[in-house]
Amino acid sequence: RQHLDPRQLEEHLQRAFAPFVARRKRHEEGTASAEQTGAQEPLVIDGDDPVQSSVRTSIELGERLTTERTRTSRLEREAEASRRLSELLREIGPNFDHRAIIDATLTSAGEILEVSGVSLVVLGEAGATRLEHSWGHDEDPLLSQPAGQRLLARMIETGRPCVIDDLESALDDPAATGLPGRLRAAVAVPLEGQQQRFIVAYAPQPDGEFDREDVRFLDTLGGHLAAALQKAELHRELASHRDRLVETVDRRTVQLRRAYDELRESERTKDRFLGSLSHEMKTPLTAILSSAVFLRDYKSNAEERGEMIRSIVGCAETLERLVDDLLRVSNAEKTSEAPEVRSVALKDFAADILR
């Protein structure tokens, strides 16, 4: 308020603190009554000894805390793996490097699970398995010996995640040599949608193991890897199709350019032919016209008129032959049949032209 009457301040304070004053007054009255009667409320403890109950409760809370901490750790590991894969896909996005995607995935699995080695194996024809890529070792430990190959084949044949807690006891060959790197446990997880590929991880001795959370993490990681490989394969197919398309376009372009050049040459040949033909037709036509004008306008004897008539007839025959040649050329362009080609003697060809 802009204006406060000091005389009303005490009234406002009493009204504001009235609930608290009343509560304290009831507490003081209850305490005084208990002191007068000497009565106290009994303390009742249900169940067993309070010390045992406290210890049991502490143990349960500790177990729950451990479980939640483990779950939090696994979620953090999965988030870290997903972050690494996302960064990788952003880095190699335009290239879609097949090898780089696999290498990053296996590296993430090995570092996050803290195992001794991770492999990507492929199930080939007739049940044979081969190593496609590895992390932590040069060759797959199980594929390096026949007994290990049989064990890995049995793990893969299940078609689902499979865990071996004790590798040495699982080998069916007592004479088999020890596994390299002192390995204790192994897990094989198929890639989602790609039953021919498996992620195989190895845990070291003496206490290495794979629990349900590890298997679930590898299964999730395998799903990311399968999706990335499918995108890389699709990109490779599109790139191959693009290259073939570019090659086809280049080849067709060369063919069209060659056809265009041939057409241009044909047009030039036709133009030269028509120019020569028009000149050849003008010569007999001029002779015919000159002879006809001479017969019309000038008097001449029989010998001169006969010579003019023979000139007109010869030029008319020449003109007729040129027209026939022109018609043959025109018909040859309209028909789809190939022209007849035959060998002739050069002197006959020259004589035919001179006629």
mmCIF file of C-alpha atoms in Angstrom:
data_model
loop_
_atom_site.group_PDB
_atom_site.id
_atom_site.type_symbol
_atom_site.label_atom_id
_atom_site.label_comp_id
_atom_site.label_asym_id
_atom_site.label_seq_id
_atom_site.Cartn_x
_atom_site.Cartn_y
_atom_site.Cartn_z
ATOM 1 C CA ARG A 1 0.000 0.000 0.000
ATOM 2 C CA GLN A 2 1.115 3.545 -0.672
ATOM 3 C CA HIS A 3 -0.384 4.737 2.623
ATOM 4 C CA LEU A 4 -0.443 2.672 5.842
ATOM 5 C CA ASP A 5 -2.049 3.821 9.043
ATOM 6 C CA PRO A 6 0.386 3.014 11.921
ATOM 7 C CA ARG A 7 -2.572 2.567 14.225
ATOM 8 C CA GLN A 8 -3.773 -0.422 12.147
ATOM 9 C CA LEU A 9 -0.344 -2.139 11.980
ATOM 10 C CA GLU A 10 -0.827 -4.113 15.217
ATOM 11 C CA GLU A 11 -4.215 -5.325 14.053
ATOM 12 C CA HIS A 12 -2.781 -6.553 10.747
ATOM 13 C CA LEU A 13 0.087 -8.391 12.478
ATOM 14 C CA GLN A 14 -2.245 -10.142 14.910
ATOM 15 C CA ARG A 15 -4.475 -11.258 12.039
ATOM 16 C CA ALA A 16 -1.491 -12.612 10.053
ATOM 17 C CA PHE A 17 0.012 -14.593 12.975
ATOM 18 C CA ALA A 18 -3.278 -15.763 14.457
ATOM 19 C CA PRO A 19 -3.074 -19.363 13.022
ATOM 20 C CA PHE A 20 0.481 -19.879 14.307
ATOM 21 C CA VAL A 21 -0.321 -18.449 17.740
ATOM 22 C CA ALA A 22 -3.353 -20.746 18.034
ATOM 23 C CA ARG A 23 -1.293 -23.833 17.092
ATOM 24 C CA ARG A 24 1.399 -23.005 19.701
ATOM 25 C CA LYS A 25 -1.257 -22.456 22.315
ATOM 26 C CA ARG A 26 -2.794 -25.900 21.700
ATOM 27 C CA HIS A 27 0.678 -27.512 21.914
ATOM 28 C CA GLU A 28 1.452 -25.801 25.221
ATOM 29 C CA GLU A 29 -1.917 -26.869 26.661
ATOM 30 C CA GLY A 30 -1.340 -30.535 25.614
ATOM 31 C CA THR A 31 2.156 -30.603 27.135
ATOM 32 C CA ALA A 32 0.913 -29.166 30.411
ATOM 33 C CA SER A 33 -1.867 -31.763 30.578
ATOM 34 C CA ALA A 34 0.576 -34.663 29.998
ATOM 35 C CA GLU A 35 2.894 -33.419 32.741
ATOM 36 C CA GLN A 36 -0.012 -33.242 35.168
ATOM 37 C CA THR A 37 -1.248 -36.811 34.461
ATOM 38 C CA GLY A 38 2.274 -38.332 34.032
ATOM 39 C CA ALA A 39 1.058 -40.384 31.021
ATOM 40 C CA GLN A 40 3.243 -41.034 27.932
ATOM 41 C CA GLU A 41 2.397 -42.507 24.554
ATOM 42 C CA PRO A 42 3.901 -46.011 24.122
ATOM 43 C CA LEU A 43 6.656 -46.642 21.544
ATOM 44 C CA VAL A 44 5.578 -49.668 19.439
ATOM 45 C CA ILE A 45 8.063 -51.525 17.179
ATOM 46 C CA ASP A 46 6.578 -54.027 14.774
ATOM 47 C CA GLY A 47 8.456 -57.119 13.613
ATOM 48 C CA ASP A 48 11.903 -58.371 14.607
ATOM 49 C CA ASP A 49 14.790 -56.749 16.302
ATOM 50 C CA PRO A 50 15.261 -53.186 15.018
ATOM 51 C CA VAL A 51 18.991 -53.776 14.429
ATOM 52 C CA GLN A 52 18.298 -56.803 12.185
ATOM 53 C CA SER A 53 15.545 -54.924 10.385
ATOM 54 C CA SER A 54 17.887 -51.974 9.783
ATOM 55 C CA VAL A 55 20.666 -54.244 8.478
ATOM 56 C CA ARG A 56 18.259 -56.087 6.176
ATOM 57 C CA THR A 57 16.869 -52.818 4.854
ATOM 58 C CA SER A 58 20.389 -51.494 4.261
ATOM 59 C CA ILE A 59 21.334 -54.631 2.326
ATOM 60 C CA GLU A 60 18.219 -54.396 0.140
ATOM 61 C CA LEU A 61 18.873 -50.725 -0.527
ATOM 62 C CA GLY A 62 22.492 -51.533 -1.380
ATOM 63 C CA GLU A 63 21.446 -54.242 -3.831
ATOM 64 C CA ARG A 64 18.955 -51.928 -5.455
ATOM 65 C CA LEU A 65 21.564 -49.181 -5.655
ATOM 66 C CA THR A 66 24.059 -51.586 -7.253
ATOM 67 C CA THR A 67 21.467 -52.737 -9.775
ATOM 68 C CA GLU A 68 20.534 -49.191 -10.695
ATOM 69 C CA ARG A 69 24.173 -48.200 -10.970
ATOM 70 C CA THR A 70 24.827 -51.177 -13.260
ATOM 71 C CA ARG A 71 21.812 -50.327 -15.384
ATOM 72 C CA THR A 72 22.896 -46.698 -15.569
ATOM 73 C CA SER A 73 26.390 -47.773 -16.592
ATOM 74 C CA ARG A 74 25.028 -50.004 -19.363
ATOM 75 C CA LEU A 75 22.754 -47.260 -20.651
ATOM 76 C CA GLU A 76 25.694 -44.859 -20.680
ATOM 77 C CA ARG A 77 27.742 -47.417 -22.634
ATOM 78 C CA GLU A 78 24.958 -47.894 -25.183
ATOM 79 C CA ALA A 79 24.555 -44.135 -25.519
ATOM 80 C CA GLU A 80 28.311 -43.793 -26.067
ATOM 81 C CA ALA A 81 28.264 -46.501 -28.752
ATOM 82 C CA SER A 82 25.312 -44.861 -30.506
ATOM 83 C CA ARG A 83 27.078 -41.508 -30.340
ATOM 84 C CA ARG A 84 30.211 -42.969 -31.921
ATOM 85 C CA LEU A 85 28.228 -44.617 -34.702
ATOM 86 C CA SER A 86 26.334 -41.384 -35.362
ATOM 87 C CA GLU A 87 29.583 -39.438 -35.581
ATOM 88 C CA LEU A 88 31.027 -42.042 -37.926
ATOM 89 C CA LEU A 89 28.005 -41.928 -40.243
ATOM 90 C CA ARG A 90 28.235 -38.141 -40.366
ATOM 91 C CA GLU A 91 31.944 -38.309 -41.190
ATOM 92 C CA ILE A 92 31.752 -40.932 -43.940
ATOM 93 C CA GLY A 93 28.227 -40.089 -45.116
ATOM 94 C CA PRO A 94 29.121 -39.130 -48.712
ATOM 95 C CA ASN A 95 31.526 -42.087 -49.091
ATOM 96 C CA PHE A 96 29.698 -44.902 -47.271
ATOM 97 C CA ASP A 97 32.940 -46.776 -46.645
ATOM 98 C CA HIS A 98 31.960 -50.393 -45.932
ATOM 99 C CA ARG A 99 35.223 -51.199 -44.117
ATOM 100 C CA ALA A 100 35.147 -48.043 -41.990
ATOM 101 C CA ILE A 101 31.601 -48.752 -40.765
ATOM 102 C CA ILE A 102 32.515 -52.283 -39.652
ATOM 103 C CA ASP A 103 35.771 -51.153 -38.047
ATOM 104 C CA ALA A 104 34.041 -48.398 -36.048
ATOM 105 C CA THR A 105 31.310 -50.780 -34.870
ATOM 106 C CA LEU A 106 33.723 -53.485 -33.685
ATOM 107 C CA THR A 107 35.949 -50.882 -32.020
ATOM 108 C CA SER A 108 32.972 -49.452 -30.134
ATOM 109 C CA ALA A 109 31.888 -52.919 -29.005
ATOM 110 C CA GLY A 110 35.382 -53.860 -27.833
ATOM 111 C CA GLU A 111 36.097 -50.638 -25.955
ATOM 112 C CA ILE A 112 32.684 -50.325 -24.327
ATOM 113 C CA LEU A 113 32.402 -53.999 -23.266
ATOM 114 C CA GLU A 114 36.114 -54.035 -22.326
ATOM 115 C CA VAL A 115 36.663 -57.409 -24.001
ATOM 116 C CA SER A 116 39.807 -58.903 -25.521
ATOM 117 C CA GLY A 117 38.526 -59.185 -29.091
ATOM 118 C CA VAL A 118 35.513 -58.786 -31.392
ATOM 119 C CA SER A 119 35.011 -60.407 -34.811
ATOM 120 C CA LEU A 120 32.537 -60.139 -37.649
ATOM 121 C CA VAL A 121 32.168 -63.615 -39.167
ATOM 122 C CA VAL A 122 30.184 -64.589 -42.242
ATOM 123 C CA LEU A 123 28.331 -67.864 -42.721
ATOM 124 C CA GLY A 124 29.064 -69.048 -46.234
ATOM 125 C CA GLU A 125 27.890 -71.945 -48.366
ATOM 126 C CA ALA A 126 27.794 -75.471 -46.910
ATOM 127 C CA GLY A 127 27.887 -74.015 -43.375
ATOM 128 C CA ALA A 128 31.489 -72.783 -43.670
ATOM 129 C CA THR A 129 32.371 -69.643 -41.718
ATOM 130 C CA ARG A 130 35.014 -67.058 -42.554
ATOM 131 C CA LEU A 131 36.370 -63.963 -40.857
ATOM 132 C CA GLU A 132 35.344 -60.668 -42.488
ATOM 133 C CA HIS A 133 36.894 -58.217 -40.019
ATOM 134 C CA SER A 134 38.264 -58.255 -36.472
ATOM 135 C CA TRP A 135 39.274 -55.992 -33.610
ATOM 136 C CA GLY A 136 41.795 -56.902 -30.932
ATOM 137 C CA HIS A 137 43.290 -59.904 -32.767
ATOM 138 C CA ASP A 138 44.640 -60.719 -36.214
ATOM 139 C CA GLU A 139 42.481 -63.833 -36.642
ATOM 140 C CA ASP A 140 39.404 -65.155 -34.916
ATOM 141 C CA PRO A 141 40.425 -67.385 -31.960
ATOM 142 C CA LEU A 142 37.810 -70.067 -32.666
ATOM 143 C CA LEU A 143 38.383 -70.130 -36.421
ATOM 144 C CA SER A 144 42.111 -70.706 -35.887
ATOM 145 C CA GLN A 145 41.610 -74.414 -35.012
ATOM 146 C CA PRO A 146 39.185 -77.185 -36.106
ATOM 147 C CA ALA A 147 37.637 -77.675 -32.667
ATOM 148 C CA GLY A 148 36.938 -73.956 -32.385
ATOM 149 C CA GLN A 149 35.416 -73.918 -35.872
ATOM 150 C CA ARG A 150 32.992 -76.675 -34.883
ATOM 151 C CA LEU A 151 32.069 -74.855 -31.672
ATOM 152 C CA LEU A 152 31.492 -71.561 -33.513
ATOM 153 C CA ALA A 153 29.405 -73.392 -36.126
ATOM 154 C CA ARG A 154 27.165 -74.794 -33.367
ATOM 155 C CA MET A 155 26.781 -71.323 -31.863
ATOM 156 C CA ILE A 156 25.840 -69.826 -35.226
ATOM 157 C CA GLU A 157 23.424 -72.624 -36.157
ATOM 158 C CA THR A 158 21.080 -71.516 -33.366
ATOM 159 C CA GLY A 159 20.253 -68.374 -35.373
ATOM 160 C CA ARG A 160 19.965 -66.304 -32.183
ATOM 161 C CA PRO A 161 22.339 -64.881 -29.538
ATOM 162 C CA CYS A 162 24.419 -67.654 -27.973
ATOM 163 C CA VAL A 163 26.766 -67.410 -24.964
ATOM 164 C CA ILE A 164 29.515 -69.882 -23.955
ATOM 165 C CA ASP A 165 30.660 -69.288 -20.351
ATOM 166 C CA ASP A 166 33.651 -71.666 -20.445
ATOM 167 C CA LEU A 167 35.309 -72.045 -23.851
ATOM 168 C CA GLU A 168 37.924 -74.620 -22.869
ATOM 169 C CA SER A 169 35.364 -77.068 -21.476
ATOM 170 C CA ALA A 170 33.066 -76.476 -24.482
ATOM 171 C CA LEU A 171 35.686 -77.599 -27.021
ATOM 172 C CA ASP A 172 34.849 -81.133 -28.165
ATOM 173 C CA ASP A 173 38.472 -82.035 -28.904
ATOM 174 C CA PRO A 174 40.494 -82.933 -25.770
ATOM 175 C CA ALA A 175 43.691 -82.756 -27.826
ATOM 176 C CA ALA A 176 42.975 -79.218 -29.026
ATOM 177 C CA THR A 177 45.538 -76.605 -28.190
ATOM 178 C CA GLY A 178 44.629 -73.798 -25.826
ATOM 179 C CA LEU A 179 42.807 -70.785 -27.169
ATOM 180 C CA PRO A 180 45.107 -67.855 -27.924
ATOM 181 C CA GLY A 181 44.961 -64.882 -25.591
ATOM 182 C CA ARG A 182 43.693 -66.834 -22.559
ATOM 183 C CA LEU A 183 39.999 -66.481 -23.365
ATOM 184 C CA ARG A 184 37.233 -67.595 -21.033
ATOM 185 C CA ALA A 185 33.825 -66.743 -22.561
ATOM 186 C CA ALA A 186 32.371 -65.987 -25.989
ATOM 187 C CA VAL A 187 29.099 -64.637 -27.353
ATOM 188 C CA ALA A 188 27.749 -64.744 -30.927
ATOM 189 C CA VAL A 189 24.945 -62.355 -31.951
ATOM 190 C CA PRO A 190 23.377 -62.328 -35.456
ATOM 191 C CA LEU A 191 22.948 -59.039 -37.259
ATOM 192 C CA GLU A 192 19.334 -57.970 -37.582
ATOM 193 C CA GLY A 193 18.028 -58.856 -41.036
ATOM 194 C CA GLN A 194 21.363 -60.442 -42.044
ATOM 195 C CA GLN A 195 21.438 -63.994 -40.741
ATOM 196 C CA GLN A 196 24.715 -64.689 -42.585
ATOM 197 C CA ARG A 197 26.702 -62.200 -40.440
ATOM 198 C CA PHE A 198 27.465 -62.569 -36.716
ATOM 199 C CA ILE A 199 29.255 -60.407 -34.166
ATOM 200 C CA VAL A 200 31.446 -62.638 -31.973
ATOM 201 C CA ALA A 201 33.025 -61.173 -28.807
ATOM 202 C CA TYR A 202 35.542 -62.824 -26.465
ATOM 203 C CA ALA A 203 36.012 -62.170 -22.736
ATOM 204 C CA PRO A 204 39.408 -62.855 -21.122
ATOM 205 C CA GLN A 205 40.298 -65.093 -18.209
ATOM 206 C CA PRO A 206 39.975 -65.482 -15.294
ATOM 207 C CA ASP A 207 36.554 -63.919 -14.675
ATOM 208 C CA GLY A 208 35.420 -62.573 -18.037
ATOM 209 C CA GLU A 209 31.744 -63.158 -18.777
ATOM 210 C CA PHE A 210 28.749 -61.925 -20.756
ATOM 211 C CA ASP A 211 25.434 -61.259 -19.038
ATOM 212 C CA ARG A 212 22.015 -60.454 -20.461
ATOM 213 C CA GLU A 213 22.747 -56.734 -20.669
ATOM 214 C CA ASP A 214 25.908 -57.399 -22.710
ATOM 215 C CA VAL A 215 23.962 -59.571 -25.154
ATOM 216 C CA ARG A 216 21.249 -56.930 -25.464
ATOM 217 C CA PHE A 217 23.900 -54.257 -26.087
ATOM 218 C CA LEU A 218 25.556 -56.340 -28.832
ATOM 219 C CA ASP A 219 22.144 -57.041 -30.377
ATOM 220 C CA THR A 220 21.382 -53.300 -30.460
ATOM 221 C CA LEU A 221 24.821 -52.574 -31.893
ATOM 222 C CA GLY A 222 24.295 -55.284 -34.521
ATOM 223 C CA GLY A 223 21.032 -53.648 -35.562
ATOM 224 C CA HIS A 224 22.826 -50.328 -36.122
ATOM 225 C CA LEU A 225 25.573 -52.111 -38.065
ATOM 226 C CA ALA A 226 23.066 -53.980 -40.261
ATOM 227 C CA ALA A 227 21.256 -50.736 -41.119
ATOM 228 C CA ALA A 228 24.530 -48.978 -41.917
ATOM 229 C CA LEU A 229 25.710 -51.862 -44.132
ATOM 230 C CA GLN A 230 22.403 -51.894 -46.007
ATOM 231 C CA LYS A 231 22.728 -48.157 -46.678
ATOM 232 C CA ALA A 232 26.326 -48.635 -47.830
ATOM 233 C CA GLU A 233 25.286 -51.499 -50.142
ATOM 234 C CA LEU A 234 22.423 -49.428 -51.550
ATOM 235 C CA HIS A 235 24.794 -46.522 -52.139
ATOM 236 C CA ARG A 236 27.251 -48.862 -53.891
ATOM 237 C CA GLU A 237 24.500 -50.204 -56.166
ATOM 238 C CA LEU A 238 23.306 -46.684 -56.967
ATOM 239 C CA ALA A 239 26.872 -45.583 -57.706
ATOM 240 C CA SER A 240 27.386 -48.601 -59.979
ATOM 241 C CA HIS A 241 24.095 -47.911 -61.763
ATOM 242 C CA ARG A 242 25.078 -44.254 -62.135
ATOM 243 C CA ASP A 243 28.437 -45.225 -63.644
ATOM 244 C CA ARG A 244 26.764 -47.591 -66.097
ATOM 245 C CA LEU A 245 24.253 -44.889 -67.000
ATOM 246 C CA VAL A 246 27.013 -42.345 -67.571
ATOM 247 C CA GLU A 247 28.886 -44.842 -69.742
ATOM 248 C CA THR A 248 25.745 -45.572 -71.764
ATOM 249 C CA VAL A 249 25.027 -41.864 -72.214
ATOM 250 C CA ASP A 250 28.605 -41.229 -73.362
ATOM 251 C CA ARG A 251 28.439 -44.116 -75.834
ATOM 252 C CA ARG A 252 25.083 -42.995 -77.204
ATOM 253 C CA THR A 253 26.367 -39.421 -77.446
ATOM 254 C CA VAL A 254 29.303 -40.581 -79.569
ATOM 255 C CA GLN A 255 26.949 -42.585 -81.776
ATOM 256 C CA LEU A 256 24.602 -39.628 -82.206
ATOM 257 C CA ARG A 257 27.508 -37.318 -83.017
ATOM 258 C CA ARG A 258 28.775 -39.783 -85.610
ATOM 259 C CA ALA A 259 25.280 -40.124 -87.102
ATOM 260 C CA TYR A 260 24.915 -36.352 -87.144
ATOM 261 C CA ASP A 261 28.253 -35.982 -88.944
ATOM 262 C CA GLU A 262 27.184 -38.615 -91.484
ATOM 263 C CA LEU A 263 23.881 -36.822 -91.991
ATOM 264 C CA ARG A 264 25.668 -33.531 -92.491
ATOM 265 C CA GLU A 265 27.981 -35.148 -95.009
ATOM 266 C CA SER A 266 24.971 -36.641 -96.821
ATOM 267 C CA GLU A 267 23.339 -33.211 -96.924
ATOM 268 C CA ARG A 268 26.487 -31.699 -98.366
ATOM 269 C CA THR A 269 26.716 -34.495 -100.943
ATOM 270 C CA LYS A 270 23.079 -33.935 -101.899
ATOM 271 C CA ASP A 271 23.678 -30.196 -102.235
ATOM 272 C CA ARG A 272 26.681 -30.813 -104.491
ATOM 273 C CA PHE A 273 24.660 -33.321 -106.523
ATOM 274 C CA LEU A 274 21.735 -30.941 -106.971
ATOM 275 C CA GLY A 275 24.064 -28.084 -107.888
ATOM 276 C CA SER A 276 25.853 -30.205 -110.485
ATOM 277 C CA LEU A 277 22.547 -31.574 -111.765
ATOM 278 C CA SER A 278 21.023 -28.125 -112.161
ATOM 279 C CA HIS A 279 24.094 -27.030 -114.120
ATOM 280 C CA GLU A 280 23.923 -30.167 -116.303
ATOM 281 C CA MET A 281 20.202 -29.572 -116.954
ATOM 282 C CA LYS A 282 20.693 -25.930 -117.888
ATOM 283 C CA THR A 283 23.169 -26.809 -120.650
ATOM 284 C CA PRO A 284 20.798 -28.958 -122.817
ATOM 285 C CA LEU A 285 17.873 -26.719 -121.923
ATOM 286 C CA THR A 286 19.772 -23.671 -123.208
ATOM 287 C CA ALA A 287 20.655 -25.523 -126.429
ATOM 288 C CA ILE A 288 17.027 -26.563 -126.946
ATOM 289 C CA LEU A 289 15.784 -23.048 -126.330
ATOM 290 C CA SER A 290 18.397 -21.493 -128.671
ATOM 291 C CA SER A 291 17.617 -23.935 -131.503
ATOM 292 C CA ALA A 292 13.881 -23.427 -131.129
ATOM 293 C CA VAL A 293 14.275 -19.601 -131.220
ATOM 294 C CA PHE A 294 16.483 -19.877 -134.317
ATOM 295 C CA LEU A 295 13.893 -22.004 -136.131
ATOM 296 C CA ARG A 296 11.185 -19.530 -135.194
ATOM 297 C CA ASP A 297 12.871 -16.225 -135.946
ATOM 298 C CA TYR A 298 15.288 -16.932 -138.769
ATOM 299 C CA LYS A 299 14.910 -18.300 -142.251
ATOM 300 C CA SER A 300 17.213 -21.164 -143.028
ATOM 301 C CA ASN A 301 17.662 -23.895 -145.539
ATOM 302 C CA ALA A 302 16.809 -27.523 -145.032
ATOM 303 C CA GLU A 303 20.319 -28.477 -143.945
ATOM 304 C CA GLU A 304 20.412 -25.838 -141.169
ATOM 305 C CA ARG A 305 16.936 -26.738 -139.965
ATOM 306 C CA GLY A 306 17.931 -30.424 -139.854
ATOM 307 C CA GLU A 307 21.009 -29.592 -137.806
ATOM 308 C CA MET A 308 18.920 -27.508 -135.367
ATOM 309 C CA ILE A 309 16.327 -30.305 -135.063
ATOM 310 C CA ARG A 310 19.085 -32.877 -134.368
ATOM 311 C CA SER A 311 20.505 -30.555 -131.689
ATOM 312 C CA ILE A 312 17.090 -30.179 -130.077
ATOM 313 C CA VAL A 313 16.527 -33.959 -130.068
ATOM 314 C CA GLY A 314 20.000 -34.705 -128.634
ATOM 315 C CA CYS A 315 19.681 -32.120 -125.894
ATOM 316 C CA ALA A 316 16.169 -33.347 -125.083
ATOM 317 C CA GLU A 317 17.482 -36.909 -124.687
ATOM 318 C CA THR A 318 20.263 -35.678 -122.421
ATOM 319 C CA LEU A 319 17.712 -33.735 -120.367
ATOM 320 C CA GLU A 320 15.494 -36.831 -120.164
ATOM 321 C CA ARG A 321 18.404 -38.933 -118.890
ATOM 322 C CA LEU A 322 19.188 -36.352 -116.195
ATOM 323 C CA VAL A 323 15.545 -36.294 -115.085
ATOM 324 C CA ASP A 324 15.553 -40.103 -114.915
ATOM 325 C CA ASP A 325 18.695 -40.004 -112.767
ATOM 326 C CA LEU A 326 17.031 -37.467 -110.493
ATOM 327 C CA LEU A 327 13.939 -39.644 -110.136
ATOM 328 C CA ARG A 328 16.070 -42.680 -109.314
ATOM 329 C CA VAL A 329 17.857 -40.759 -106.568
ATOM 330 C CA SER A 330 14.540 -39.555 -105.180
ATOM 331 C CA ASN A 331 13.121 -43.081 -105.146
ATOM 332 C CA ALA A 332 16.287 -44.424 -103.503
ATOM 333 C CA GLU A 333 15.814 -41.986 -100.590
ATOM 334 C CA LYS A 334 12.179 -43.003 -100.116
ATOM 335 C CA THR A 335 12.713 -46.779 -100.200
ATOM 336 C CA SER A 336 14.274 -48.738 -97.315
ATOM 337 C CA GLU A 337 15.903 -51.298 -99.599
ATOM 338 C CA ALA A 338 19.662 -51.269 -99.866
ATOM 339 C CA PRO A 339 21.043 -50.147 -103.263
ATOM 340 C CA GLU A 340 22.438 -52.788 -105.551
ATOM 341 C CA VAL A 341 26.213 -52.762 -105.604
ATOM 342 C CA ARG A 342 28.129 -54.583 -108.340
ATOM 343 C CA SER A 343 31.529 -54.454 -109.966
ATOM 344 C CA VAL A 344 31.890 -52.820 -113.393
ATOM 345 C CA ALA A 345 34.780 -52.161 -115.687
ATOM 346 C CA LEU A 346 36.149 -48.632 -115.459
ATOM 347 C CA LYS A 347 36.026 -48.096 -119.242
ATOM 348 C CA ASP A 348 32.350 -49.134 -119.338
ATOM 349 C CA PHE A 349 31.589 -46.778 -116.449
ATOM 350 C CA ALA A 350 33.373 -43.889 -118.201
ATOM 351 C CA ALA A 351 31.628 -44.663 -121.510
ATOM 352 C CA ASP A 352 28.252 -44.669 -119.772
ATOM 353 C CA ILE A 353 28.983 -41.235 -118.261
ATOM 354 C CA LEU A 354 30.109 -39.787 -121.610
ATOM 355 C CA ARG A 355 26.954 -40.924 -123.428
#
